[in-house]
PDB file of C-alpha atoms in Angstrom:
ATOM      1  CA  UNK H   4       1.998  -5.216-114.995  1.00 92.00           C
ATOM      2  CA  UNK H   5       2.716  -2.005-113.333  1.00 94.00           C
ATOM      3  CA  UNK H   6       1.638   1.922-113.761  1.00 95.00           C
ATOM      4  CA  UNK H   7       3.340   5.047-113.527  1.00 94.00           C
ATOM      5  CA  UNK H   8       2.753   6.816-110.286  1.00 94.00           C
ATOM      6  CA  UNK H   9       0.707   9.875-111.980  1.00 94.00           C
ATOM      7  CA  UNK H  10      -1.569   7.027-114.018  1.00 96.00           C
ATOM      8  CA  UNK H  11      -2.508   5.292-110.935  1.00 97.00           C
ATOM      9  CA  UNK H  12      -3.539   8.375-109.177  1.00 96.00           C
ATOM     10  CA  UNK H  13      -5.340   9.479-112.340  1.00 96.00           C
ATOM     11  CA  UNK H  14      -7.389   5.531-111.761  1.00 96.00           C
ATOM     12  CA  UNK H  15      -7.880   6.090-108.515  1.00 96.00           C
ATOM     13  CA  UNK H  16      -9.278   9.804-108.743  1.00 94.00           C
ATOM     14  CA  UNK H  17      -6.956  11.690-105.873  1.00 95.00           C
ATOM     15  CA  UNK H  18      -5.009  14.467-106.573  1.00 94.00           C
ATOM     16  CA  UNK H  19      -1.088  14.053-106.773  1.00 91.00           C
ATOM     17  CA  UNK H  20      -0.500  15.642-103.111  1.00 91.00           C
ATOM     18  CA  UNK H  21      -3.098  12.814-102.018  1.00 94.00           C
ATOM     19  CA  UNK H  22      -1.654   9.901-103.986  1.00 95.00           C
ATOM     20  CA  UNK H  23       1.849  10.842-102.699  1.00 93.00           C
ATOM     21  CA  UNK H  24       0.593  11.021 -99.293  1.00 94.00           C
ATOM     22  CA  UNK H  25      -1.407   7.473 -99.196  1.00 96.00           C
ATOM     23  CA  UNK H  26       1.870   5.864-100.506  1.00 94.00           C
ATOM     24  CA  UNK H  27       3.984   7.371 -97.349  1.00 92.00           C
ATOM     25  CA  UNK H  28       1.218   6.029 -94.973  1.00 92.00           C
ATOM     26  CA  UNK H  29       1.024   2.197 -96.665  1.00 92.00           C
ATOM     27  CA  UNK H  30      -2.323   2.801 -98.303  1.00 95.00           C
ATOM     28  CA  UNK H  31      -0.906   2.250-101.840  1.00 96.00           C
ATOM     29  CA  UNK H  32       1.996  -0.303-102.487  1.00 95.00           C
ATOM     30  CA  UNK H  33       4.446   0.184-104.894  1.00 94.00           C
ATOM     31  CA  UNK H  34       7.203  -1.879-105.984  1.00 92.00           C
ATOM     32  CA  UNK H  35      10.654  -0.479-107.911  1.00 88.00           C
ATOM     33  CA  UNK H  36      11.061  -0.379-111.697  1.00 87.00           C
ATOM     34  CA  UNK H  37      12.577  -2.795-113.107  1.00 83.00           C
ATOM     35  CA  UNK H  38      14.622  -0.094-115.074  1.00 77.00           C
ATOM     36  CA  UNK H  39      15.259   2.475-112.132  1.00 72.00           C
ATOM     37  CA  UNK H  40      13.285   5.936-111.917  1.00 78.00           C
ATOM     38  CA  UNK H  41      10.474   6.669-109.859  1.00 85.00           C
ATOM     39  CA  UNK H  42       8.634   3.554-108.260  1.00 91.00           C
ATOM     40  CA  UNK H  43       5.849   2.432-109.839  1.00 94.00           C
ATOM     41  CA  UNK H  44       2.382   0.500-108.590  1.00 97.00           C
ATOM     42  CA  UNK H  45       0.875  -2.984-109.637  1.00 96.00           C
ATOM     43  CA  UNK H  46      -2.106  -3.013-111.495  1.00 97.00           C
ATOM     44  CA  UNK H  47      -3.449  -5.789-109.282  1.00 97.00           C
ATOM     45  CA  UNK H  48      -2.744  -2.697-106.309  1.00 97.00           C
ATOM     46  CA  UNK H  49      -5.141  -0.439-108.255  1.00 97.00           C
ATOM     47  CA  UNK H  50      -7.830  -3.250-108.561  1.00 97.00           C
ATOM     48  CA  UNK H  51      -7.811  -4.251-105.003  1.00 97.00           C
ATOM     49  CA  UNK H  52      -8.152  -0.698-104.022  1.00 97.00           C
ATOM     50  CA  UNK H  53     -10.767  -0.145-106.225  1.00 96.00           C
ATOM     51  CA  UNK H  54     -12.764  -2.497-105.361  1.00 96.00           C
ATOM     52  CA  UNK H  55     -12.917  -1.819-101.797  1.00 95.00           C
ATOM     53  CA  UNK H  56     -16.257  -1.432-100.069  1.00 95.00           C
ATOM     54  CA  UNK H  57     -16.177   2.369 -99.843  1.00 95.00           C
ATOM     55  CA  UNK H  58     -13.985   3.660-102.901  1.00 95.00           C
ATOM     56  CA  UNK H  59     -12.937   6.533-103.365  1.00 93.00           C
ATOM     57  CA  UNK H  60     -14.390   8.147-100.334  1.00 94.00           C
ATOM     58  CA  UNK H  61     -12.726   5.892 -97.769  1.00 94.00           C
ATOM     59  CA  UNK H  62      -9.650   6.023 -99.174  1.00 95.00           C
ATOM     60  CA  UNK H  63      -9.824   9.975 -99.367  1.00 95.00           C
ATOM     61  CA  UNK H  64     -10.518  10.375 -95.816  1.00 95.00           C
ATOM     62  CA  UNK H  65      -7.974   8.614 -95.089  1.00 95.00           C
ATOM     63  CA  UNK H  66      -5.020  10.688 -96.683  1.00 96.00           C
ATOM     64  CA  UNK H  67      -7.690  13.846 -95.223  1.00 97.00           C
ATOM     65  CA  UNK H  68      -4.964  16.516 -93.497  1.00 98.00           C
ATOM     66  CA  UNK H  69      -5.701  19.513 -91.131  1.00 98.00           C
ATOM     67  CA  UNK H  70      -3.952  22.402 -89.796  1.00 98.00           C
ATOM     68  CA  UNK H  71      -4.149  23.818 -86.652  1.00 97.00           C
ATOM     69  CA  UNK H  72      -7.262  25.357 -86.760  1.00 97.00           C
ATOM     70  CA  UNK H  73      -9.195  23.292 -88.190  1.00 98.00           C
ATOM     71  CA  UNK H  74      -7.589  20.109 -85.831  1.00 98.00           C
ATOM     72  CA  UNK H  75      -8.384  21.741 -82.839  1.00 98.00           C
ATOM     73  CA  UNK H  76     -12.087  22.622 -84.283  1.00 98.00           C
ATOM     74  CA  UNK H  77     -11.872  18.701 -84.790  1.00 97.00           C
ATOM     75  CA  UNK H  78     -10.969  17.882 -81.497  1.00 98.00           C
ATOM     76  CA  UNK H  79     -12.832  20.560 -79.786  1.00 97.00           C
ATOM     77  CA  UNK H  80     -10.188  22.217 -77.887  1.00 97.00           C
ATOM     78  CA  UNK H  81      -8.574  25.627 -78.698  1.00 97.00           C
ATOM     79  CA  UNK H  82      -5.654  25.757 -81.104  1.00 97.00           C
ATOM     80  CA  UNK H  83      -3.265  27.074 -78.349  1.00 96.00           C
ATOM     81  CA  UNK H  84      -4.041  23.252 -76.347  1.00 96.00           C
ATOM     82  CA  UNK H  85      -3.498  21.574 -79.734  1.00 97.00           C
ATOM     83  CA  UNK H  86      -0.200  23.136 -80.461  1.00 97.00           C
ATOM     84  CA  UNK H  87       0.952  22.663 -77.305  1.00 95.00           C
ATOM     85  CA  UNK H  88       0.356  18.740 -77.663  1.00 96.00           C
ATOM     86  CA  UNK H  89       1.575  18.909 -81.162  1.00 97.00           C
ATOM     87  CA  UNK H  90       5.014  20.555 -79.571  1.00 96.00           C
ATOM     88  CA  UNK H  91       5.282  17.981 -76.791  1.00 95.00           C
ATOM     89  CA  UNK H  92       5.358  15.254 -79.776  1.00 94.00           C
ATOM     90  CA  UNK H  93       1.600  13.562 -78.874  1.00 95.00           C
ATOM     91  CA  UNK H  94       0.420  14.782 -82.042  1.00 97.00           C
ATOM     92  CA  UNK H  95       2.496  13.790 -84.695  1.00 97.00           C
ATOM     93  CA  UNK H  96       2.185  15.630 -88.307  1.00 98.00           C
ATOM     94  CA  UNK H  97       2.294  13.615 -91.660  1.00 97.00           C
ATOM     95  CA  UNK H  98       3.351  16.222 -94.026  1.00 95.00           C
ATOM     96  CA  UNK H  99       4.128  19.981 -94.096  1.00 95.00           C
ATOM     97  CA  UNK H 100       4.577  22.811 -96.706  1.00 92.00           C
ATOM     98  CA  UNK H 101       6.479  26.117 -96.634  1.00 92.00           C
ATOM     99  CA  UNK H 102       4.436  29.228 -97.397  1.00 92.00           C
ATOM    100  CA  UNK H 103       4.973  32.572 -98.870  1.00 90.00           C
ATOM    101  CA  UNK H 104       6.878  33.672 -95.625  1.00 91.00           C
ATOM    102  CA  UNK H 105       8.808  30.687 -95.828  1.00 90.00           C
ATOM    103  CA  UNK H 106       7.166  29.531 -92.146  1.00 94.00           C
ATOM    104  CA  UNK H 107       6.093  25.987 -91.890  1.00 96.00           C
ATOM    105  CA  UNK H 108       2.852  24.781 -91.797  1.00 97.00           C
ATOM    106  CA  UNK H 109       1.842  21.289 -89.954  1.00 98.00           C
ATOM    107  CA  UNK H 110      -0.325  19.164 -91.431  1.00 98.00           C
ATOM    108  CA  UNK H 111      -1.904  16.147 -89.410  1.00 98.00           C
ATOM    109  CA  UNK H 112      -4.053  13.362 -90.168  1.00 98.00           C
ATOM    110  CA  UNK H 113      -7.794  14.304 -89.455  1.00 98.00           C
ATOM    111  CA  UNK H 114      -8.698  10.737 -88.899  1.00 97.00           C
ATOM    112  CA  UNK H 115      -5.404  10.181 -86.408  1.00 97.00           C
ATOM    113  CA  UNK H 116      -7.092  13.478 -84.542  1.00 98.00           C
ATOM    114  CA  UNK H 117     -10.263  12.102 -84.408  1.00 97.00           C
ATOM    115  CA  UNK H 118      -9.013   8.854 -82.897  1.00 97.00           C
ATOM    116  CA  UNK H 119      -6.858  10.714 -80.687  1.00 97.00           C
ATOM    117  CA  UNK H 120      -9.897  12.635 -78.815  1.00 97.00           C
ATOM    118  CA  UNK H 121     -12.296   9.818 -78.981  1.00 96.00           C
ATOM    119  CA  UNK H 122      -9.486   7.652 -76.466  1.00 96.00           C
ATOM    120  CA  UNK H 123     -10.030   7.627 -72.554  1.00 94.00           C
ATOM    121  CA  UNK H 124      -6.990   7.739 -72.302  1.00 93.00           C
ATOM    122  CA  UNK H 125      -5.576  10.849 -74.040  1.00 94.00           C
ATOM    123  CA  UNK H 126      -9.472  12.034 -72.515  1.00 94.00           C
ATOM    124  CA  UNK H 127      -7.082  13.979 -69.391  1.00 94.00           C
ATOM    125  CA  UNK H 128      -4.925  15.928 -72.081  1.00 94.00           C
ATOM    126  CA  UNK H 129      -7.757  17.952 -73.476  1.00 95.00           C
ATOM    127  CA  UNK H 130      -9.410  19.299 -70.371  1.00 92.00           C
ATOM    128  CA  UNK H 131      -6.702  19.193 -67.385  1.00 92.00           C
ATOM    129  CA  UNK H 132      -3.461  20.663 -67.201  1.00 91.00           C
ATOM    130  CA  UNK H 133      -0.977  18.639 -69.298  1.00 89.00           C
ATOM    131  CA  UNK H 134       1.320  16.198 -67.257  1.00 89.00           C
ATOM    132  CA  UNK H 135       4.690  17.555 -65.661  1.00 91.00           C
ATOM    133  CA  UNK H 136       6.867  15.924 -68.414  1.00 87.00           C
ATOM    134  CA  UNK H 137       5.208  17.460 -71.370  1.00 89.00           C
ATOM    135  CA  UNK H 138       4.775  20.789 -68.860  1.00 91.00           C
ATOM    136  CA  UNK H 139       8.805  20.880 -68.517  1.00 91.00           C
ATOM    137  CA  UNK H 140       9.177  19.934 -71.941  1.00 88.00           C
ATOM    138  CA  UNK H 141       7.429  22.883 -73.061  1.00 91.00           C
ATOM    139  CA  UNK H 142       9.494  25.605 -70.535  1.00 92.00           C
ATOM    140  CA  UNK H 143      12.563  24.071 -72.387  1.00 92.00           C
ATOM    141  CA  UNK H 144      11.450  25.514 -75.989  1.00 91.00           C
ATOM    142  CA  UNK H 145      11.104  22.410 -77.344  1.00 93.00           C
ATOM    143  CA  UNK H 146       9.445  21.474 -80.065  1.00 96.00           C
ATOM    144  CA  UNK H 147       9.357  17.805 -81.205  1.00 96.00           C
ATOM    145  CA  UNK H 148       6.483  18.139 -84.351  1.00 97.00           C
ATOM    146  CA  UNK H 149       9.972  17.692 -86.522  1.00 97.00           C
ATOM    147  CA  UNK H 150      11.662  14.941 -84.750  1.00 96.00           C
ATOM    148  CA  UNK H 151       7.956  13.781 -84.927  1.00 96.00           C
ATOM    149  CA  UNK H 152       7.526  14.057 -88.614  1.00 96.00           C
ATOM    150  CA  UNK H 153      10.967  12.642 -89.585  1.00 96.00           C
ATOM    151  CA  UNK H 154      10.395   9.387 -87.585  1.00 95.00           C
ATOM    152  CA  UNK H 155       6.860   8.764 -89.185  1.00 95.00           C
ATOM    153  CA  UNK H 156       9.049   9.681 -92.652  1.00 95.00           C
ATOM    154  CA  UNK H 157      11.740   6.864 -91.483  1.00 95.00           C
ATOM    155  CA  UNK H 158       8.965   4.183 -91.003  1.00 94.00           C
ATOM    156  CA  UNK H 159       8.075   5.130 -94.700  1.00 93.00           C
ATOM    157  CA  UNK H 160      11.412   5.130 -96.335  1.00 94.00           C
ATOM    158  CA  UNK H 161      12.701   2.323 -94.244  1.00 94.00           C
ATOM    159  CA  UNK H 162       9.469   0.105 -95.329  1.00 92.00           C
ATOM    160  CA  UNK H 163      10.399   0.208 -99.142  1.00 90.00           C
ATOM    161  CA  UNK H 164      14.350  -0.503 -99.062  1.00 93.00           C
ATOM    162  CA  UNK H 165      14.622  -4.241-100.424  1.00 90.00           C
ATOM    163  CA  UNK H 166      18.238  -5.025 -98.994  1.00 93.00           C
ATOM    164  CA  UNK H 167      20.936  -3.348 -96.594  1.00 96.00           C
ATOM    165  CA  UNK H 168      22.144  -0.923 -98.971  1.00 97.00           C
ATOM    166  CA  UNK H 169      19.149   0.648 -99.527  1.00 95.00           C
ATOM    167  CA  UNK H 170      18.328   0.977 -95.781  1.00 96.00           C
ATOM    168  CA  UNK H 171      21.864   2.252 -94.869  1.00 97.00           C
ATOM    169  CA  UNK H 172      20.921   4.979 -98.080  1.00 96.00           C
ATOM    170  CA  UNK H 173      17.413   5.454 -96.530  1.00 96.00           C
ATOM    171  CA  UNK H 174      19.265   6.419 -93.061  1.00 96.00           C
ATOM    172  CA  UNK H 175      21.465   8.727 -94.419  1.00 96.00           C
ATOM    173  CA  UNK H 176      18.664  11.498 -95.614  1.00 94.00           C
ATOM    174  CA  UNK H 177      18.496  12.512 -92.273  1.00 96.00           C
ATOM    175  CA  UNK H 178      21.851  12.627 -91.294  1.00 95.00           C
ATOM    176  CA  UNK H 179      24.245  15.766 -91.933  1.00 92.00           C
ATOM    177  CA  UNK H 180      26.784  14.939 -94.892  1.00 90.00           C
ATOM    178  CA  UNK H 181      29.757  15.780 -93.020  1.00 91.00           C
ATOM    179  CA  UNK H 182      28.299  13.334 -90.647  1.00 91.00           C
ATOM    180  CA  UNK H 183      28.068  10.953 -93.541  1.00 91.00           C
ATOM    181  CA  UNK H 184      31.859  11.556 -94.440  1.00 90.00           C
ATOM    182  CA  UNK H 185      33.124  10.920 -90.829  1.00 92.00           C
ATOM    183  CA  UNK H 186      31.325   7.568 -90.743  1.00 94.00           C
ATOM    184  CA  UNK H 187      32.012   6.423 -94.186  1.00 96.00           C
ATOM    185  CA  UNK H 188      35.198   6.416 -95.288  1.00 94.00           C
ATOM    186  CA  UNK H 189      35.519   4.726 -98.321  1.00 95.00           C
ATOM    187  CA  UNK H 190      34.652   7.063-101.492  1.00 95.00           C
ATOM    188  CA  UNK H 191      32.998   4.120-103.683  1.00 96.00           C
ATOM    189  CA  UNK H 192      30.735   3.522-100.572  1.00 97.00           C
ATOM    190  CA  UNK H 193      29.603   7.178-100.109  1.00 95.00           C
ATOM    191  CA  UNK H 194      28.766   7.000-104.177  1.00 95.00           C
ATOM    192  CA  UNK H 195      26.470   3.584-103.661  1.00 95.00           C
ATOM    193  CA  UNK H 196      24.680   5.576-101.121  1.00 96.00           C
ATOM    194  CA  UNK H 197      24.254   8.925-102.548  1.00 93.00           C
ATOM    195  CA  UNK H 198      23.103   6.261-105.718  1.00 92.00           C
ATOM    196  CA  UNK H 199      20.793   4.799-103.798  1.00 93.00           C
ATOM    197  CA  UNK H 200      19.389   7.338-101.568  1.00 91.00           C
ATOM    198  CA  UNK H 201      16.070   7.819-101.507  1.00 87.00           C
ATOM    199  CA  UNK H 202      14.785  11.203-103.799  1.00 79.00           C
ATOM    200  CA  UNK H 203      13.425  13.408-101.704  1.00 72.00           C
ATOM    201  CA  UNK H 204      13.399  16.844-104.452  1.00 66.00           C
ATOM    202  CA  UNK H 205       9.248  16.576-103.683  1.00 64.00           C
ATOM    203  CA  UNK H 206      10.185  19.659-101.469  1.00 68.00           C
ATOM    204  CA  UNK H 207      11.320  21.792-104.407  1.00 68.00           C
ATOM    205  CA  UNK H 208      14.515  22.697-106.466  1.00 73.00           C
ATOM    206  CA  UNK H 209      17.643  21.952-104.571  1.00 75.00           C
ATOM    207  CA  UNK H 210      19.216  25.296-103.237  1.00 78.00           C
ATOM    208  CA  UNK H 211      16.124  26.863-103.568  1.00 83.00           C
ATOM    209  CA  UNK H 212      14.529  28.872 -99.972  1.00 84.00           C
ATOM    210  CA  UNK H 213      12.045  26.362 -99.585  1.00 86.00           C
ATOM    211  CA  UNK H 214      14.793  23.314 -99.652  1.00 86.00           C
ATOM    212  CA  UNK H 215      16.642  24.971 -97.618  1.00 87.00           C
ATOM    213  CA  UNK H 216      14.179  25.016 -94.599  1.00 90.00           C
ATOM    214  CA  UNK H 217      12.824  21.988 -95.487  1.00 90.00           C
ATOM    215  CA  UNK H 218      16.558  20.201 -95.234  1.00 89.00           C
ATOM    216  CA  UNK H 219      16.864  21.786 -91.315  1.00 90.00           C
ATOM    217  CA  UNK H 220      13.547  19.733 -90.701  1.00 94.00           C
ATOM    218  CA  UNK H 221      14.922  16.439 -92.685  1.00 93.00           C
ATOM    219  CA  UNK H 222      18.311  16.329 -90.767  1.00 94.00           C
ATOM    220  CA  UNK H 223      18.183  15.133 -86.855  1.00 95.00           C
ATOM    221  CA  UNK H 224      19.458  17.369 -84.426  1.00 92.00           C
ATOM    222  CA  UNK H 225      18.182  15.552 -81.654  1.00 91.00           C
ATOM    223  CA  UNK H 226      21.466  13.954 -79.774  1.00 93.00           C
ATOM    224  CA  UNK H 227      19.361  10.705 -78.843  1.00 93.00           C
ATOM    225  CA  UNK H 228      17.789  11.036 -82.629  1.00 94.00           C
ATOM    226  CA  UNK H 229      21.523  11.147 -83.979  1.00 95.00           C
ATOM    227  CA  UNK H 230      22.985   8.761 -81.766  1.00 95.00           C
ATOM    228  CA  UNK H 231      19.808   6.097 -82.884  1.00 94.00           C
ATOM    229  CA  UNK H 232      20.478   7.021 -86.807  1.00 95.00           C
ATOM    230  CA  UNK H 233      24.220   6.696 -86.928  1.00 96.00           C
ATOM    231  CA  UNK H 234      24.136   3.249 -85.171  1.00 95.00           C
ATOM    232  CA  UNK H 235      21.669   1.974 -87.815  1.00 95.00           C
ATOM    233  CA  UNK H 236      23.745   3.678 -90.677  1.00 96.00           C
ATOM    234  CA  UNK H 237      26.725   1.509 -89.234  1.00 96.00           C
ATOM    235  CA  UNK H 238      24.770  -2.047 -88.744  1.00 96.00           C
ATOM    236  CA  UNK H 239      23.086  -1.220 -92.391  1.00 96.00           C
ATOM    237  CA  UNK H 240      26.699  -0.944 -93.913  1.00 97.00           C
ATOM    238  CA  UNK H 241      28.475  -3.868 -92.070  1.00 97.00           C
ATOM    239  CA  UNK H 242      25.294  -5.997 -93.144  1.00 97.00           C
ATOM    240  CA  UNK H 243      25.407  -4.538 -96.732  1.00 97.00           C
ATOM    241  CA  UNK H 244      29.398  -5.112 -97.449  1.00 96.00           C
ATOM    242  CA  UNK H 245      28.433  -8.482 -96.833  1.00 96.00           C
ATOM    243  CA  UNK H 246      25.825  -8.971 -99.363  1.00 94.00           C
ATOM    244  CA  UNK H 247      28.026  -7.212-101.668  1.00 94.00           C
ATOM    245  CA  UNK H 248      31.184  -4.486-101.991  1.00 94.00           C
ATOM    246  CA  UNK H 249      30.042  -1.260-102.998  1.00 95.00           C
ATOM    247  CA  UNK H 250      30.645  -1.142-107.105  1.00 92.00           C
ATOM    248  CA  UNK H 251      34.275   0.992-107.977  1.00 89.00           C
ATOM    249  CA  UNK H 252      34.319   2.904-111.701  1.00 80.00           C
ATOM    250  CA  UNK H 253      35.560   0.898-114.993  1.00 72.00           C
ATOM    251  CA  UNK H 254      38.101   3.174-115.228  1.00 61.00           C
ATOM    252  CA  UNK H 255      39.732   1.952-111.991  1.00 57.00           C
ATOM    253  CA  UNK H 256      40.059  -1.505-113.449  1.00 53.00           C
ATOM    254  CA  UNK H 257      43.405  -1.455-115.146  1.00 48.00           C
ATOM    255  CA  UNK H 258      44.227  -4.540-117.614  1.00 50.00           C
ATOM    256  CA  UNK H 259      46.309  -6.848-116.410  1.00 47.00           C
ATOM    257  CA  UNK H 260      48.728  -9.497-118.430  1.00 48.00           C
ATOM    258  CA  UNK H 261      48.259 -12.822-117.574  1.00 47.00           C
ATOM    259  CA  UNK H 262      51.192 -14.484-117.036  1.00 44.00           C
ATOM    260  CA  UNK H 263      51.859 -17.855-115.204  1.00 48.00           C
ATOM    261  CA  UNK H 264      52.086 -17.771-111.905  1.00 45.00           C
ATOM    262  CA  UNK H 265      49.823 -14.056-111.314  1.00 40.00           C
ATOM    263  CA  UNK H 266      47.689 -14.536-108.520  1.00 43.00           C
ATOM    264  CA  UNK H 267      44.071 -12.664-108.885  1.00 38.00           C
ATOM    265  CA  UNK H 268      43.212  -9.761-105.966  1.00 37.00           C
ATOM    266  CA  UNK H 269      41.221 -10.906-103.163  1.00 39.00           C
ATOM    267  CA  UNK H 270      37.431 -10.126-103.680  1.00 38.00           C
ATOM    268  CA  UNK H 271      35.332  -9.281-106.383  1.00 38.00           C
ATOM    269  CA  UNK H 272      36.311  -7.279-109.595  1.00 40.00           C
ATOM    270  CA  UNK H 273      35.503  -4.523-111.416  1.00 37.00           C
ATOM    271  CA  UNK H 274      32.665  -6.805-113.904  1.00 37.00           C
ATOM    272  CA  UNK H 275      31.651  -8.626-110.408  1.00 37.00           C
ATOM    273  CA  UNK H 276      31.087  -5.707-108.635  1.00 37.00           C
ATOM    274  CA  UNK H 277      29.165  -3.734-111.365  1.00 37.00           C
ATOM    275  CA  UNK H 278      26.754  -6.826-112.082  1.00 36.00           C
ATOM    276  CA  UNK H 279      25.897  -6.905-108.436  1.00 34.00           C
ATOM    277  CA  UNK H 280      24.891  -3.448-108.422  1.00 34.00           C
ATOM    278  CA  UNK H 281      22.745  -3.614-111.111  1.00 33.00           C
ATOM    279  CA  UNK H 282      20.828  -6.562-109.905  1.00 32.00           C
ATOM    280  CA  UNK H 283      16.587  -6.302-109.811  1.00 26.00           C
ATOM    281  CA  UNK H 284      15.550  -5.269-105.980  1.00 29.00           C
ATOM    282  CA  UNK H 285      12.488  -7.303-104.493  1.00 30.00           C
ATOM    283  CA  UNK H 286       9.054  -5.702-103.735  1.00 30.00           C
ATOM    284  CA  UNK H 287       9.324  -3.800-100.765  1.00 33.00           C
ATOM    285  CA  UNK H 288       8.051  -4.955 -97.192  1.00 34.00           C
ATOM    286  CA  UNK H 289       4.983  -3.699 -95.470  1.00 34.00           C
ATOM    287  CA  UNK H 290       5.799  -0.256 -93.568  1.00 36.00           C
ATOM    288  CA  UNK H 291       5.767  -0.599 -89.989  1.00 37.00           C
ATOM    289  CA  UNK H 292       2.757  -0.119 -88.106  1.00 36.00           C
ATOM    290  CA  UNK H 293       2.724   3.270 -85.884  1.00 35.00           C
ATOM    291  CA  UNK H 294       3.012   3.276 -81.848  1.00 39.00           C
ATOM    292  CA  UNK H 295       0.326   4.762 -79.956  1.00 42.00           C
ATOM    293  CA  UNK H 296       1.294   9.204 -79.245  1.00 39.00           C
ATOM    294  CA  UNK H 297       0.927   8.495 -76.065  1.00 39.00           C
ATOM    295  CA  UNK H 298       3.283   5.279 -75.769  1.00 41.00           C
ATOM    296  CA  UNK H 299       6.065   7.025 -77.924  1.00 43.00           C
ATOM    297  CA  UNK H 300       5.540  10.293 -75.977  1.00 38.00           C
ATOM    298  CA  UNK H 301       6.575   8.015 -72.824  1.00 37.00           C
ATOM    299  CA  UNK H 302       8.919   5.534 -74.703  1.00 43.00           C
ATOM    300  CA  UNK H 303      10.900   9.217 -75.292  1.00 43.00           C
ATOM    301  CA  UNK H 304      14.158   9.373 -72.610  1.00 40.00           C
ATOM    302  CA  UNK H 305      14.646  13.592 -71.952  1.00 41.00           C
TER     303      UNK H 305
END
């Protein structure tokens, strides 16, 4: 048995913004409904969690977020140090909103902060000048909290697709549509994934301000970033017309007479194609586990 999203947070006494949040991080699993819509989570899920030595207050500091301020009170350094580490990419945000102004606001895992100035190693960063890389980084204007943000929001999205076609859909929420268009040609493939992509209206009405900035922090514009998401896009499809073609509309299926001798077109048809479409997806896999900052601030070419 399985509950609505809302009911489990309701068992499990967080707040919806917390709920959402400990699902994106792997906290909470949840599996897809068996009759589409919104995913939902096993009862077994909210037992296990429940019974944890430490419920609820473990679990709440653990989907705990900080701004600025109150990150760099955290780490004990001033908030100019912590936003410059934040804009060299070492400190990567989990979530953001978009205020009054319409100016975003970073939002980053106390307990990932906490971590983060406890470590010898990332000791140096706090108290000496930072390294030339992130230095040079820094004169260039750029800022890397998005490309930051969407990668951790990959991991997430990427964790819950059950088969190639919902990964090459996953991929395709940060990529620009007419991006979308030059890579995939076919119209009946461009419908699976807009089908199948995953909802991301948690940001607001579509067309609305807010969506508006929030959709120039959900597309790449990275080159490197771009380059990494359209190759995946590509292996995702050529894996997924495999498995299956992508489903074409009844009304494309026009009768045809049997007579002796008529030969049937080469792959599936129209019933085929629709059944395999609708079938049941599996639970999804585990998320995958985050890199160290400091590895993926190194792992980084540019």
């Amino acid at each position: 048995m399985t509950r609505p999203q809302g009911s489990a947070a309701r068992e499990l006494g967080l707040k919806r913004g917390e709920f959402d949040l400990a699902v994106r991080l792997g906290r909470i699993r949840t599996v897809a409904a068996p009759e589409g819509g919104r995913r939902r989570v096993p009862c077994e899920e909210i037992d296990r969690i429940r019974e944890a030595e430490g419920f609820p207050d473990v679990l709440r500091e653990q989907v705990r977020v900080v701004g600025t301020a109150q990150g760099a009170e955290l780490m004990g350094i001033p908030p100019t140090r912590f936003t410059r580490l934040a804009r060299a990419g070492l400190l990567t945000p989990v979530t953001f909103y978009v205020n009054r102004y319409r100016t975003v606001v970073w939002l980053y895992l106390a307990q990932e902060l906490s971590e983060f100035a406890r470590s010898e190693t990332h000791a140096p960063l706090l108290t000496r000048p930072a390294p030339e890389q992130v230095r040079a980084r820094l004169a260039a204007g750029q800022d890397l909290r998005p490309r930051s943000w969407r990668a951790r929001h990959a991991r997430h999205l990427l964790g819950q697709c059950a088969d190639p076609w919902e990964r090459a859909a996953a991929i395709t929420a940060f990529l620009d549509p007419a991006q979308l268009g030059e890579l995939v040609e076919s119209p009946y493939e461009r419908a699976q994934l807009h089908r199948l992509r995953p909802d991301e209206s948690w940001y607001g009405a579509p067309d609305s301000p807010t969506a508006r900035v929030v959709e120039r922090i959900l597309i790449a514009d990275d080159p490197d970033e771009i380059s990494w998401m359209r190759g995946n896009l590509l292996l995702s499809l050529e894996e997924a017309r495999r498995l299956r073609p992508a489903p074409r509309p009844a009304t494309e299926r026009t009768p045809v007479e049997e007579t002796p001798g008529t030969e049937e077109p080469e792959g599936m048809d129209g019933a085929e194609g629709d059944a395999s479409a609708a079938r049941l997806l599996a639970p999804p896999t585990p998320a995958e586990p985050a890199r160290g900052l400091w590895a993926r601030l190194l792992g980084r070419r540019g």
